[in-house]
PDB file of C-alpha atoms in Angstrom:
ATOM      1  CA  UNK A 172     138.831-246.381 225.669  1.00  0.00           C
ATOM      2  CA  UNK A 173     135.438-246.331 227.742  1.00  0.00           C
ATOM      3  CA  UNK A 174     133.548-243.220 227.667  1.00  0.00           C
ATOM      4  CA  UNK A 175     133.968-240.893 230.476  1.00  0.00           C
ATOM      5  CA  UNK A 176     131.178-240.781 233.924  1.00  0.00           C
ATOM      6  CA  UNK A 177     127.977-240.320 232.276  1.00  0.00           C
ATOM      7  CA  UNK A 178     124.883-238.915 233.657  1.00  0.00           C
ATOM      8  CA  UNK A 179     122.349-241.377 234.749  1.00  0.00           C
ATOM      9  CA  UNK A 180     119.258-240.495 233.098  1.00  0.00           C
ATOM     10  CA  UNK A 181     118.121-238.891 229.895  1.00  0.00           C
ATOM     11  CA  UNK A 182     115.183-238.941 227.242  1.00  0.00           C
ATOM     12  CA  UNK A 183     117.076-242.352 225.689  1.00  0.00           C
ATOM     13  CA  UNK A 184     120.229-244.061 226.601  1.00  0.00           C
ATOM     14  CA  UNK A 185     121.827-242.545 223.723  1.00  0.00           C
ATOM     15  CA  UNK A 186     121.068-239.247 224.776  1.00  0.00           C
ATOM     16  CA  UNK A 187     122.790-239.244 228.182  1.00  0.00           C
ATOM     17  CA  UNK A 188     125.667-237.039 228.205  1.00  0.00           C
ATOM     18  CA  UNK A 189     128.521-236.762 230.244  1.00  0.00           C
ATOM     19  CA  UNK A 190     128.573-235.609 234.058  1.00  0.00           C
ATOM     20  CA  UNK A 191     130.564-232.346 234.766  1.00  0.00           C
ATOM     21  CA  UNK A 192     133.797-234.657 236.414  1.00  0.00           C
ATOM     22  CA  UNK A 193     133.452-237.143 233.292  1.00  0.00           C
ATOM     23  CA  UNK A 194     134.392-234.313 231.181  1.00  0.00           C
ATOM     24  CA  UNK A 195     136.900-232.985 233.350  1.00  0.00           C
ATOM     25  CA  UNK A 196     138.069-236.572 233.040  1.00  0.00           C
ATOM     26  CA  UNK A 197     137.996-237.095 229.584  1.00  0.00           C
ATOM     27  CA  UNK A 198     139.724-233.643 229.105  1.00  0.00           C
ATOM     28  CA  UNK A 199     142.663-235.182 231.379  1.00  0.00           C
ATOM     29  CA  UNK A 200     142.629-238.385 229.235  1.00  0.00           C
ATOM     30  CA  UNK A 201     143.483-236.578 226.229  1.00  0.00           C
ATOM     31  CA  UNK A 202     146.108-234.647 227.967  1.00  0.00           C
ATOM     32  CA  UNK A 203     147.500-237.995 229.075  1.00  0.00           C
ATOM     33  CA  UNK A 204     147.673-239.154 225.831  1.00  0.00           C
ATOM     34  CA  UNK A 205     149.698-236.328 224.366  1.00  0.00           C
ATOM     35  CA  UNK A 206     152.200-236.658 227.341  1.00  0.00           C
ATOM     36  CA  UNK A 207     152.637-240.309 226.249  1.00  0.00           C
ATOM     37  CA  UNK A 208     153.167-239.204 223.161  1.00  0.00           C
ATOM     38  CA  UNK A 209     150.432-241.468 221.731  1.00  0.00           C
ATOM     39  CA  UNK A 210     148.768-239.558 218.265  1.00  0.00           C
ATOM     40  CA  UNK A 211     146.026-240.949 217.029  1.00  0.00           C
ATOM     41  CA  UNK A 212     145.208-240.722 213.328  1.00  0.00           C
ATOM     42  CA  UNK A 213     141.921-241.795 213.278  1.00  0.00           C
ATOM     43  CA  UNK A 214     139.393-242.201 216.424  1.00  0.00           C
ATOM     44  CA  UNK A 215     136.368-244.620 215.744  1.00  0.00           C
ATOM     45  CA  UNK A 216     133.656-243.066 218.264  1.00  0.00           C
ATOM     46  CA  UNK A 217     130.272-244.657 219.130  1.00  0.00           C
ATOM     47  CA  UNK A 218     127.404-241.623 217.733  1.00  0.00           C
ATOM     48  CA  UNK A 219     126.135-242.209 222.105  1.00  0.00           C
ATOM     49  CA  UNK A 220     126.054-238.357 223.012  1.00  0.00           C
ATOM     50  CA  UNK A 221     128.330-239.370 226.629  1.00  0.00           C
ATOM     51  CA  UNK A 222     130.974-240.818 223.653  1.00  0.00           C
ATOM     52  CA  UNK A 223     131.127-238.107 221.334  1.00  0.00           C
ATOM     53  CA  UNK A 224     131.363-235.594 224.417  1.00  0.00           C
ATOM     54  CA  UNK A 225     134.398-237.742 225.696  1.00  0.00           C
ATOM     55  CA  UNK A 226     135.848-237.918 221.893  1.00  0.00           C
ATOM     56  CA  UNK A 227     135.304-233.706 222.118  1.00  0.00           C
ATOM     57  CA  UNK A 228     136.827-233.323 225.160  1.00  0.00           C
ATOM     58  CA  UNK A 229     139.905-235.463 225.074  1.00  0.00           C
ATOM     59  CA  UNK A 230     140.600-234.277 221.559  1.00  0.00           C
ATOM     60  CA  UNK A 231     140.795-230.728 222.743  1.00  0.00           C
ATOM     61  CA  UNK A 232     144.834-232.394 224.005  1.00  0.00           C
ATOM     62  CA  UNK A 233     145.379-233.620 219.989  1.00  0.00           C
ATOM     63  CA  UNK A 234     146.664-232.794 216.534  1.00  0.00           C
ATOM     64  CA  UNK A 235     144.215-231.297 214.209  1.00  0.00           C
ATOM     65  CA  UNK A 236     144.500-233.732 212.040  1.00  0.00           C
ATOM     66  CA  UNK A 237     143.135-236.990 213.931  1.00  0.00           C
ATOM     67  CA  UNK A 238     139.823-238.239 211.503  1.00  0.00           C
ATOM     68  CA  UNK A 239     136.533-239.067 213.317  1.00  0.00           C
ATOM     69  CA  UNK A 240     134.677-242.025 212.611  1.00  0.00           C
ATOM     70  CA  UNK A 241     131.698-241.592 214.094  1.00  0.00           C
ATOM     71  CA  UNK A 242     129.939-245.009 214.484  1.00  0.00           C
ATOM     72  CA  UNK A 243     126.435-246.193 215.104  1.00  0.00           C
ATOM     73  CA  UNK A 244     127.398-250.032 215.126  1.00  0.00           C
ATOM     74  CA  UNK A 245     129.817-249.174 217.719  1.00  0.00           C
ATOM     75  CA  UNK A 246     126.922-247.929 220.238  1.00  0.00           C
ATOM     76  CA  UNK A 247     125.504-251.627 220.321  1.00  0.00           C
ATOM     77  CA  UNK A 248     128.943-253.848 219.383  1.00  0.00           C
ATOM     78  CA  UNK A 249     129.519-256.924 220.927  1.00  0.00           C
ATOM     79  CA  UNK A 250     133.356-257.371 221.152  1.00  0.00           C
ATOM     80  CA  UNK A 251     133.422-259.314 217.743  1.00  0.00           C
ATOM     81  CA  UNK A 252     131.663-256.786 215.828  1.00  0.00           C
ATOM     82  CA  UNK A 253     133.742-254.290 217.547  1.00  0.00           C
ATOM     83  CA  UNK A 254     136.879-256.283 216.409  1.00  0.00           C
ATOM     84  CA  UNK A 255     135.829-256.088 212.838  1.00  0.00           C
ATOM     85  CA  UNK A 256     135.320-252.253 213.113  1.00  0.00           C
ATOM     86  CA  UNK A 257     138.867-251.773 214.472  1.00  0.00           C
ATOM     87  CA  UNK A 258     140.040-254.720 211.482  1.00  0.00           C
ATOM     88  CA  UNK A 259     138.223-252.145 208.793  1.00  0.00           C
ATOM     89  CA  UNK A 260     140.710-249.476 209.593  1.00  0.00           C
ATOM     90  CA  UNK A 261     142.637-248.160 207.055  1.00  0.00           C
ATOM     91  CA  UNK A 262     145.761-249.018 206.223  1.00  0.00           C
ATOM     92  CA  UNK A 263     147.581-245.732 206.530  1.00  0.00           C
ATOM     93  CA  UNK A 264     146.770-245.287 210.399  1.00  0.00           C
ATOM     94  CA  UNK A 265     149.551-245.588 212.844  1.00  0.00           C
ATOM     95  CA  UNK A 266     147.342-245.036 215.309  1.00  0.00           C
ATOM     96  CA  UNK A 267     143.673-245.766 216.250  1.00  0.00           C
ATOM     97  CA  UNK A 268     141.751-244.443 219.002  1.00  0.00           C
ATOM     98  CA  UNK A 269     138.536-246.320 219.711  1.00  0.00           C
ATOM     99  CA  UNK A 270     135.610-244.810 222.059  1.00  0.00           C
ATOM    100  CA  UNK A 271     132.681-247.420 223.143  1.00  0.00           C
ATOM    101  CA  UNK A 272     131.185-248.852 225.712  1.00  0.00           C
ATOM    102  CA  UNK A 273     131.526-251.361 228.466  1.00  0.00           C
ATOM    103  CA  UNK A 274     131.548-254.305 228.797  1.00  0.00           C
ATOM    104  CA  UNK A 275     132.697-254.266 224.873  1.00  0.00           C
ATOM    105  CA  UNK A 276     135.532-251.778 225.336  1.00  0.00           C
ATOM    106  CA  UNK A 277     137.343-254.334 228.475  1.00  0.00           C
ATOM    107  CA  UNK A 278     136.187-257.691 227.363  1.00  0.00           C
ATOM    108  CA  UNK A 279     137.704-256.427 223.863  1.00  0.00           C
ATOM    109  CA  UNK A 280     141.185-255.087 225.197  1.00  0.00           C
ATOM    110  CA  UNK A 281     141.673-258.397 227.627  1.00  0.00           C
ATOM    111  CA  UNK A 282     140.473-260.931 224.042  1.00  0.00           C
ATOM    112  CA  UNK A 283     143.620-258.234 222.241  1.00  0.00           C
ATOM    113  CA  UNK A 284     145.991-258.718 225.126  1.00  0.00           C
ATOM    114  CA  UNK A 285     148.574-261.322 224.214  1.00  0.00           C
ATOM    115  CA  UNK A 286     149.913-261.477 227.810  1.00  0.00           C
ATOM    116  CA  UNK A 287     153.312-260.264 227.645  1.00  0.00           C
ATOM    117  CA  UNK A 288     152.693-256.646 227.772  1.00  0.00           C
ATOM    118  CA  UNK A 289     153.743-254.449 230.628  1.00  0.00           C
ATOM    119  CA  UNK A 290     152.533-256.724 233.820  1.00  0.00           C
ATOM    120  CA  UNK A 291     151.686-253.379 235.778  1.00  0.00           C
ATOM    121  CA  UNK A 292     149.228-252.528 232.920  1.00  0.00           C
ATOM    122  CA  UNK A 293     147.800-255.930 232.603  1.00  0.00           C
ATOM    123  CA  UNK A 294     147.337-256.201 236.630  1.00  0.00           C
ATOM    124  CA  UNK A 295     145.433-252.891 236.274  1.00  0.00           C
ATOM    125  CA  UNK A 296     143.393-253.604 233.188  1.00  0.00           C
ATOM    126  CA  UNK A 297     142.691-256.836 234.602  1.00  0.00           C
ATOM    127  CA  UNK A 298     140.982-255.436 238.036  1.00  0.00           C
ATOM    128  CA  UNK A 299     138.682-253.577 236.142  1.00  0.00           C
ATOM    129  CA  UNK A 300     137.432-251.298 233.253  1.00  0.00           C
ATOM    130  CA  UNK A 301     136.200-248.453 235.139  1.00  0.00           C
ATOM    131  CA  UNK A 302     134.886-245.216 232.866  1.00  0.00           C
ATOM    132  CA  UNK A 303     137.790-243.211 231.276  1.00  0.00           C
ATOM    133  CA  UNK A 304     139.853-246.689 231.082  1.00  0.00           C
ATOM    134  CA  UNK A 305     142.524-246.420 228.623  1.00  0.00           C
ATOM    135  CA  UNK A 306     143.910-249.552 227.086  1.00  0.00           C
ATOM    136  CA  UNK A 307     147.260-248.945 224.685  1.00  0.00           C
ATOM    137  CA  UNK A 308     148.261-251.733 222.691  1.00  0.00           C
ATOM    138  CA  UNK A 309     151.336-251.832 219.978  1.00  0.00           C
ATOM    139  CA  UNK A 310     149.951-253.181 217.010  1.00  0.00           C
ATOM    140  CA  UNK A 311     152.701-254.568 214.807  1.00  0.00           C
ATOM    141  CA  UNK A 312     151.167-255.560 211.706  1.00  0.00           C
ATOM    142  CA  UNK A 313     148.249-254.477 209.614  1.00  0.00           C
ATOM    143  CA  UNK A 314     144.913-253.960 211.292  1.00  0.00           C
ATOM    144  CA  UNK A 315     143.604-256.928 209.286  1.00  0.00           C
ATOM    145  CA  UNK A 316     145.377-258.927 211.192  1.00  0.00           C
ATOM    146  CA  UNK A 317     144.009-258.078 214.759  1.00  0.00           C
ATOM    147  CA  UNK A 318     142.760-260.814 216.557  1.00  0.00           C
ATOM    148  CA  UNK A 319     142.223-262.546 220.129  1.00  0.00           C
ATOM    149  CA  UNK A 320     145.632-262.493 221.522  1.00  0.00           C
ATOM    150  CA  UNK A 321     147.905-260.551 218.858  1.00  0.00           C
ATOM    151  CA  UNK A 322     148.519-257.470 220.470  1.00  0.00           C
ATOM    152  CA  UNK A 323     150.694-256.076 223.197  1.00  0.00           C
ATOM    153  CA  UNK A 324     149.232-254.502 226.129  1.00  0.00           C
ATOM    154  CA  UNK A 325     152.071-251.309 226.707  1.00  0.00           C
ATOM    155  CA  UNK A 326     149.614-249.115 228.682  1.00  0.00           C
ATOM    156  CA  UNK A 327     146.794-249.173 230.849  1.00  0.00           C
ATOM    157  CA  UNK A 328     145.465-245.808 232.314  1.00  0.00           C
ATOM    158  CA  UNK A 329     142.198-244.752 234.238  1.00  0.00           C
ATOM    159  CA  UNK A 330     142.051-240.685 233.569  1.00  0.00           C
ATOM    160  CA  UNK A 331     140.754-238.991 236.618  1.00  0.00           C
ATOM    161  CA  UNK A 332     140.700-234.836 236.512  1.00  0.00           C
ATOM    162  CA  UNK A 333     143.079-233.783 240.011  1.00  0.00           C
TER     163      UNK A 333
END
């Protein structure tokens, strides 16, 4: 997932938060999720103040129980280093929600994309990675295993608040 709208300036890049509609977006992401019936166990969430404010808002739509991982390495990740964070995950996760940044959150979910997913989702994913971008992949195996063209792309949603 991309981080919702963020504002355009603040005292660092890290310290931009997230524009009124942004949260009102992320809040609907979260809401999406739970109608999809997609539970994340764990959420791996760059420590950028507009990604923890989109992790805080769409987790308001969650179970309890979903553990944060906040992540400085994920504020900076190129898509490689990214894929190692997402590899690191523990075993015992079904389910892994991962907030970051663009262009590492869509170059990332098009190298995961094995290309015979849901075509609607990979048409969409494919035009762009816009802010709020969800990209839902089945992951079959362990998260070891994750690589450049191992996953199946089953959703792709852009949250906007009506």
């Amino acid at each position: 997932m991309r981080h919702a709208k963020a504002v355009g300036f603040a005292p660092s890049d890290r310290e931009r938060d997230l524009e009124p509609s942004g949260r009102r977006d992320a809040a609907a992401a979260g809401a999406w999720l739970h109608a999809n019936d997609i539970h994340p166990g764990m959420a791996l969430v760059s420590t950028a103040l507009r990604t923890t404010t989109t992790w805080q808002e769409v987790s308001r739509s969650l179970d309890d129980d979903v553990h944060l991982e906040p992540s400085s390495a994920l504020y900076a990740a190129e898509p490689d280093s990214a894929l190692d964070l997402v590899r690191a995950t523990p075993a015992d996760v079904d389910t892994l929600l991962v907030i970051g940044h663009n262009p590492t959150m869509g170059v990332l979910a098009q190298l995961l994309d094995d290309g015979e997913g849901d075509p609607e989702a990979m048409v969409g994913m494919l035009t762009g990675f816009p802010t709020c971008s969800l990209a839902v992949f089945d992951v079959s195996g362990d998260w070891t295993g994750v690589g450049e063209g191992t996953l199946r792309l089953t959703h792709f949603h852009v949250s906007r608040a009506d």
